[in-house]
Amino acid sequence: MLSRRNVRIKIMQVLYAAQRQERDELRAIRSHYQQLVRRSYELYLQNLLILQRCCEYAKQDAATRKAKLRPSEEDLVFTPTLATNAAIRSLTDNKELSRVYDRYHIRSLTDGDQIKQLYRDFLGTEAYTTYAALEQPDEKATTKVLLALYKWLQSQELFLTMVEDHFPLWQEDKSLVVGAMKKTIKALPADGDFVKEYETNSEAVTEFGDVLLRFIVEANDQLLARITPVLQNWDAERVAIIDMILLKMAMAEFLEFDSIPPQVTLNEYLDISKVYSTDKSREFLNGVLDRVLKELQSEGLVK
């Protein structure tokens, strides 16, 4: 699920935390990295469960309406299609998904009363009204309403509270999780083990992220020794912490990953600096990394 961009950002965060806490043990730093990666997966699972439970609540709603002594006309014609469609049933009946929820304790991250409120509020939307009016909604209509529900959830303060109470870094992973959720919804009804696709043992996490993080930690002094002479009028100790971390990460990537074009690496870290560092960081990093790269290439260390 994680892209290399996501992995770079998580490594940056881990290295920043390690430096602030004056930790340099590789084991502890890698453990923190793995924790951040796992939390992204848990965030996806929580989003999926909220969507699933909002739909499943339609069954309880139908039972409540049926039990009324004086049901309204709306109660009499109500059907729990939001819960009984093939897409949602493929989640509800998925034993592997249920085991994954239990393994990561995801059920504890949702609240029944909040789910009920979100469900009731969604019933008032045009997307739901249109869907409910269909006598026999087809797969396309169901996909459309589920995408509409998830998009609507993201605009609800209650949903954001549910998410951010457990995942303060929701905004960091939002685009990642939203993309994974859209892909999941569009692929419903789901196969039994579909959730494995979004687990954390991807190439970006292991073959790229683990290797990059280990290299930076183990070669920290050598990287700093390479960078310091290129800083010219800048004192290495006065360079912003994030900027120095990004310099080390980019240089490590130059040296360790022949398959990634240096210009791609350079552009990636310049883009990250725009979001996570100062206004002047992009120009500073561009100048330093350009000089570092030329030196490495002249020594034959980078193709």
Coordinates of C-alpha atoms in Angstrom, one line a residue:
M1 CA 0.0 0.0 0.0
L2 CA 2.8 2.4 0.8
S3 CA 4.7 4.1 -2.1
R4 CA 8.3 5.0 -2.0
R5 CA 7.3 8.6 -1.3
N6 CA 5.3 7.5 1.8
V7 CA 8.3 5.4 2.9
R8 CA 10.7 8.3 2.5
I9 CA 8.4 10.5 4.6
K10 CA 8.1 7.9 7.4
I11 CA 11.9 7.4 7.4
M12 CA 12.3 11.2 7.7
Q13 CA 9.9 11.3 10.7
V14 CA 11.7 8.3 12.4
L15 CA 15.1 9.9 11.9
Y16 CA 13.8 13.3 13.2
A17 CA 12.4 11.6 16.3
A18 CA 15.6 9.7 16.9
Q19 CA 17.7 12.8 16.7
R20 CA 15.4 14.8 19.0
Q21 CA 15.6 11.9 21.5
E22 CA 19.3 11.4 21.0
R23 CA 18.9 7.8 20.0
D24 CA 21.2 6.1 17.5
E25 CA 20.5 2.4 18.1
L26 CA 19.5 0.8 14.8
R27 CA 17.1 -1.7 16.5
A28 CA 15.1 1.0 18.2
I29 CA 15.0 3.2 15.1
R30 CA 13.9 0.3 12.9
S31 CA 11.2 -0.7 15.4
H32 CA 9.8 2.9 15.3
Y33 CA 9.8 2.7 11.5
Q34 CA 7.9 -0.6 11.5
Q35 CA 5.4 0.9 13.9
L36 CA 4.7 3.8 11.6
V37 CA 4.3 1.5 8.7
R38 CA 1.9 -0.7 10.6
R39 CA -0.1 2.3 11.8
S40 CA -0.8 3.2 8.2
Y41 CA -2.2 -0.2 7.6
E42 CA -4.3 0.0 10.7
L43 CA -5.6 3.3 9.6
Y44 CA -6.8 1.8 6.3
L45 CA -8.5 -1.1 8.2
Q46 CA -10.3 1.4 10.5
N47 CA -11.6 3.4 7.5
L48 CA -12.8 0.1 5.9
L49 CA -14.5 -1.0 9.1
I50 CA -16.3 2.4 9.5
L51 CA -17.6 2.2 6.0
Q52 CA -18.7 -1.4 6.5
R53 CA -20.4 -0.8 9.8
C54 CA -22.2 2.2 8.5
C55 CA -23.7 0.0 5.8
E56 CA -24.4 -2.9 8.1
Y57 CA -26.4 -0.7 10.4
A58 CA -29.2 -0.7 7.8
K59 CA -30.1 -4.2 9.1
Q60 CA -30.6 -2.9 12.6
D61 CA -32.5 0.1 11.3
A62 CA -34.8 -2.2 9.4
A63 CA -35.5 -4.3 12.5
T64 CA -36.3 -1.2 14.5
R65 CA -38.7 0.1 11.9
K66 CA -40.4 -3.3 11.6
A67 CA -40.9 -3.4 15.4
K68 CA -42.8 -0.1 15.6
L69 CA -46.4 -0.2 16.6
R70 CA -47.3 2.5 14.1
P71 CA -44.7 2.4 11.3
S72 CA -44.7 5.3 8.9
E73 CA -45.1 4.9 5.1
E74 CA -41.3 5.3 4.9
D75 CA -40.8 2.6 7.5
L76 CA -43.0 0.2 5.6
V77 CA -41.2 0.6 2.3
F78 CA -37.7 0.6 3.8
T79 CA -35.3 -2.1 2.8
P80 CA -31.7 -2.6 4.2
T81 CA -30.2 -2.7 0.7
L82 CA -27.2 -0.8 2.0
A83 CA -26.3 -3.8 4.1
T84 CA -27.6 -6.7 1.9
N85 CA -25.9 -5.9 -1.4
A86 CA -23.2 -8.3 -2.6
A87 CA -20.4 -5.8 -2.1
I88 CA -21.0 -5.2 1.6
R89 CA -21.9 -8.9 2.2
S90 CA -18.5 -9.8 0.8
L91 CA -16.9 -7.8 3.7
T92 CA -19.4 -8.9 6.4
D93 CA -18.9 -12.6 5.5
N94 CA -15.2 -12.4 5.0
K95 CA -13.6 -14.6 7.7
E96 CA -10.0 -13.6 6.8
L97 CA -10.9 -9.9 7.0
S98 CA -12.6 -10.6 10.4
R99 CA -9.4 -12.2 11.6
V100 CA -7.3 -9.3 10.4
Y101 CA -9.6 -6.9 12.3
D102 CA -9.1 -8.9 15.4
R103 CA -5.4 -9.3 15.0
Y104 CA -5.0 -5.5 14.8
H105 CA -7.7 -4.8 17.4
I106 CA -9.6 -2.6 14.8
R107 CA -13.1 -3.2 16.3
S108 CA -12.1 -1.2 19.4
L109 CA -11.4 1.8 17.2
T110 CA -15.0 2.3 16.2
D111 CA -17.9 3.3 18.5
G112 CA -21.5 2.0 18.0
D113 CA -23.2 5.3 18.8
Q114 CA -21.0 7.2 16.4
I115 CA -21.6 4.7 13.6
K116 CA -25.3 5.0 14.2
Q117 CA -25.2 8.8 13.9
L118 CA -23.1 8.7 10.7
Y119 CA -25.5 6.2 9.2
R120 CA -28.6 8.3 10.1
D121 CA -27.0 11.4 8.7
F122 CA -26.1 9.7 5.5
L123 CA -29.7 8.7 4.9
G124 CA -30.5 12.4 4.3
T125 CA -28.1 12.7 1.4
E126 CA -29.0 12.7 -2.3
A127 CA -26.6 9.8 -3.0
Y128 CA -28.5 7.5 -0.6
T129 CA -32.0 8.7 -1.6
T130 CA -31.1 7.9 -5.3
Y131 CA -29.8 4.5 -4.4
A132 CA -32.7 3.6 -2.1
A133 CA -35.2 4.5 -4.8
L134 CA -33.8 1.7 -7.1
E135 CA -35.9 -1.4 -7.0
Q136 CA -32.9 -3.7 -7.6
P137 CA -29.6 -1.8 -7.5
D138 CA -27.0 -3.4 -9.7
E139 CA -23.3 -3.6 -9.0
K140 CA -22.5 -0.3 -10.7
A141 CA -25.1 1.6 -8.6
T142 CA -23.8 0.0 -5.4
T143 CA -20.2 0.9 -6.2
K144 CA -21.3 4.5 -6.8
V145 CA -23.2 4.8 -3.5
L146 CA -20.3 3.3 -1.5
L147 CA -17.8 5.7 -3.1
A148 CA -20.3 8.5 -2.3
L149 CA -20.6 7.3 1.3
Y150 CA -16.8 7.2 1.8
K151 CA -16.4 10.7 0.2
W152 CA -19.2 12.0 2.4
L153 CA -17.6 10.5 5.5
Q154 CA -14.4 12.4 4.9
S155 CA -16.3 15.7 5.2
Q156 CA -17.9 14.8 8.5
E157 CA -16.5 16.1 11.7
L158 CA -17.6 13.0 13.6
F159 CA -15.7 10.7 11.2
L160 CA -12.6 12.9 11.5
T161 CA -12.9 12.7 15.3
M162 CA -13.1 8.9 15.2
V163 CA -10.0 8.7 13.0
E164 CA -7.9 11.4 14.6
D165 CA -8.6 10.2 18.1
H166 CA -6.6 7.0 17.3
F167 CA -4.4 8.3 14.4
P168 CA -3.1 11.8 15.0
L169 CA -1.1 11.5 11.7
W170 CA -4.3 11.0 9.6
Q171 CA -3.5 14.0 7.4
E172 CA 0.0 12.5 6.7
D173 CA -1.5 9.3 5.3
K174 CA -4.8 10.6 4.1
S175 CA -4.1 10.5 0.3
L176 CA -2.6 7.0 0.7
V177 CA -5.5 5.6 2.6
V178 CA -8.2 7.3 0.5
G179 CA -6.5 5.9 -2.6
A180 CA -6.5 2.4 -1.1
M181 CA -10.1 2.7 0.0
K182 CA -11.3 3.8 -3.5
K183 CA -9.4 0.8 -5.0
T184 CA -11.0 -1.5 -2.5
I185 CA -14.5 -0.2 -3.1
K186 CA -14.2 -0.4 -6.9
A187 CA -13.0 -4.1 -6.6
L188 CA -16.0 -5.2 -4.4
P189 CA -17.3 -7.9 -4.1
A190 CA -14.0 -8.8 -2.5
D191 CA -12.1 -12.1 -2.6
G192 CA -11.4 -13.8 0.6
D193 CA -7.8 -12.6 1.1
F194 CA -8.0 -9.3 -0.7
V195 CA -6.8 -7.4 2.3
K196 CA -3.3 -9.0 2.0
E197 CA -2.7 -6.6 -0.9
Y198 CA -2.6 -3.7 1.5
E199 CA -0.4 -5.2 4.2
T200 CA 2.9 -3.7 5.0
N201 CA 5.4 -6.1 3.6
S202 CA 5.6 -4.4 0.2
E203 CA 8.8 -3.9 -1.9
A204 CA 8.7 -0.2 -1.0
V205 CA 8.7 -1.0 2.8
T206 CA 11.3 -3.8 2.9
E207 CA 13.6 -3.7 -0.1
F208 CA 13.6 0.1 -0.3
G209 CA 12.7 1.4 3.1
D210 CA 14.5 -1.0 5.4
V211 CA 17.7 -0.9 3.3
L212 CA 17.7 2.9 3.1
L213 CA 17.1 3.4 6.8
R214 CA 19.8 0.9 7.8
F215 CA 22.3 2.5 5.4
I216 CA 21.6 6.0 6.8
V217 CA 22.0 4.9 10.5
E218 CA 25.1 2.8 10.0
A219 CA 26.8 5.3 7.6
N220 CA 25.7 8.5 9.4
D221 CA 29.2 9.8 10.2
Q222 CA 30.4 9.1 6.7
L223 CA 27.4 10.9 5.1
L224 CA 27.9 13.9 7.4
A225 CA 31.6 14.0 6.5
R226 CA 30.7 14.1 2.8
I227 CA 28.0 16.8 3.2
T228 CA 29.9 19.2 5.5
P229 CA 32.6 20.4 3.0
V230 CA 29.9 21.1 0.4
L231 CA 27.9 23.4 2.8
Q232 CA 30.4 26.2 2.0
N233 CA 29.3 29.2 4.2
W234 CA 26.9 27.1 6.2
D235 CA 27.8 25.7 9.5
A236 CA 26.6 22.0 9.6
E237 CA 25.4 22.4 13.2
R238 CA 23.2 25.4 12.1
V239 CA 21.5 23.6 9.2
A240 CA 17.8 22.8 10.1
I241 CA 17.4 19.3 11.4
I242 CA 14.9 18.3 8.7
D243 CA 17.2 19.7 6.0
M244 CA 20.2 17.7 7.3
I245 CA 18.1 14.6 7.5
L246 CA 16.9 15.0 3.9
L247 CA 20.4 15.6 2.7
K248 CA 21.6 12.4 4.3
M249 CA 18.6 10.5 2.9
A250 CA 19.1 11.8 -0.6
M251 CA 22.9 11.1 -0.5
A252 CA 22.3 7.6 0.9
E253 CA 19.8 6.9 -2.0
F254 CA 22.3 8.1 -4.5
L255 CA 24.9 5.7 -3.2
E256 CA 22.7 2.6 -2.4
F257 CA 20.1 2.5 -5.2
D258 CA 21.6 2.3 -8.7
S259 CA 18.1 1.5 -10.1
I260 CA 16.7 5.0 -9.1
P261 CA 17.9 7.8 -11.4
P262 CA 19.6 10.5 -9.3
Q263 CA 17.4 13.2 -10.7
V264 CA 14.3 11.3 -9.5
T265 CA 15.8 11.1 -6.0
L266 CA 16.7 14.8 -6.1
N267 CA 13.2 15.8 -7.1
E268 CA 11.6 13.6 -4.5
Y269 CA 13.5 15.2 -1.6
L270 CA 12.9 18.7 -3.0
D271 CA 9.2 18.0 -3.1
I272 CA 9.2 16.6 0.5
S273 CA 11.1 19.7 1.7
K274 CA 8.3 22.0 0.4
V275 CA 5.9 20.3 2.8
Y276 CA 8.0 19.6 5.8
S277 CA 10.8 22.2 5.9
T278 CA 11.2 26.0 5.6
D279 CA 10.5 28.2 2.6
K280 CA 14.1 28.4 1.7
S281 CA 14.9 24.7 2.1
R282 CA 14.2 23.7 -1.5
E283 CA 16.7 26.1 -2.9
F284 CA 19.3 25.2 -0.3
L285 CA 18.8 21.5 -0.7
N286 CA 18.9 21.8 -4.5
G287 CA 22.3 23.6 -4.4
V288 CA 23.9 21.2 -1.9
L289 CA 22.6 18.0 -3.4
D290 CA 23.6 19.1 -6.9
R291 CA 27.2 19.6 -5.7
V292 CA 27.2 16.4 -3.7
L293 CA 25.9 14.4 -6.7
K294 CA 28.6 15.9 -9.1
E295 CA 31.3 14.9 -6.7
L296 CA 30.0 11.4 -6.3
Q297 CA 29.7 11.0 -10.1
S298 CA 33.2 12.3 -10.6
E299 CA 34.5 9.6 -8.2
G300 CA 32.5 7.0 -10.0
L301 CA 30.4 6.3 -6.9
V302 CA 27.2 7.2 -8.7
K303 CA 26.3 6.4 -12.3

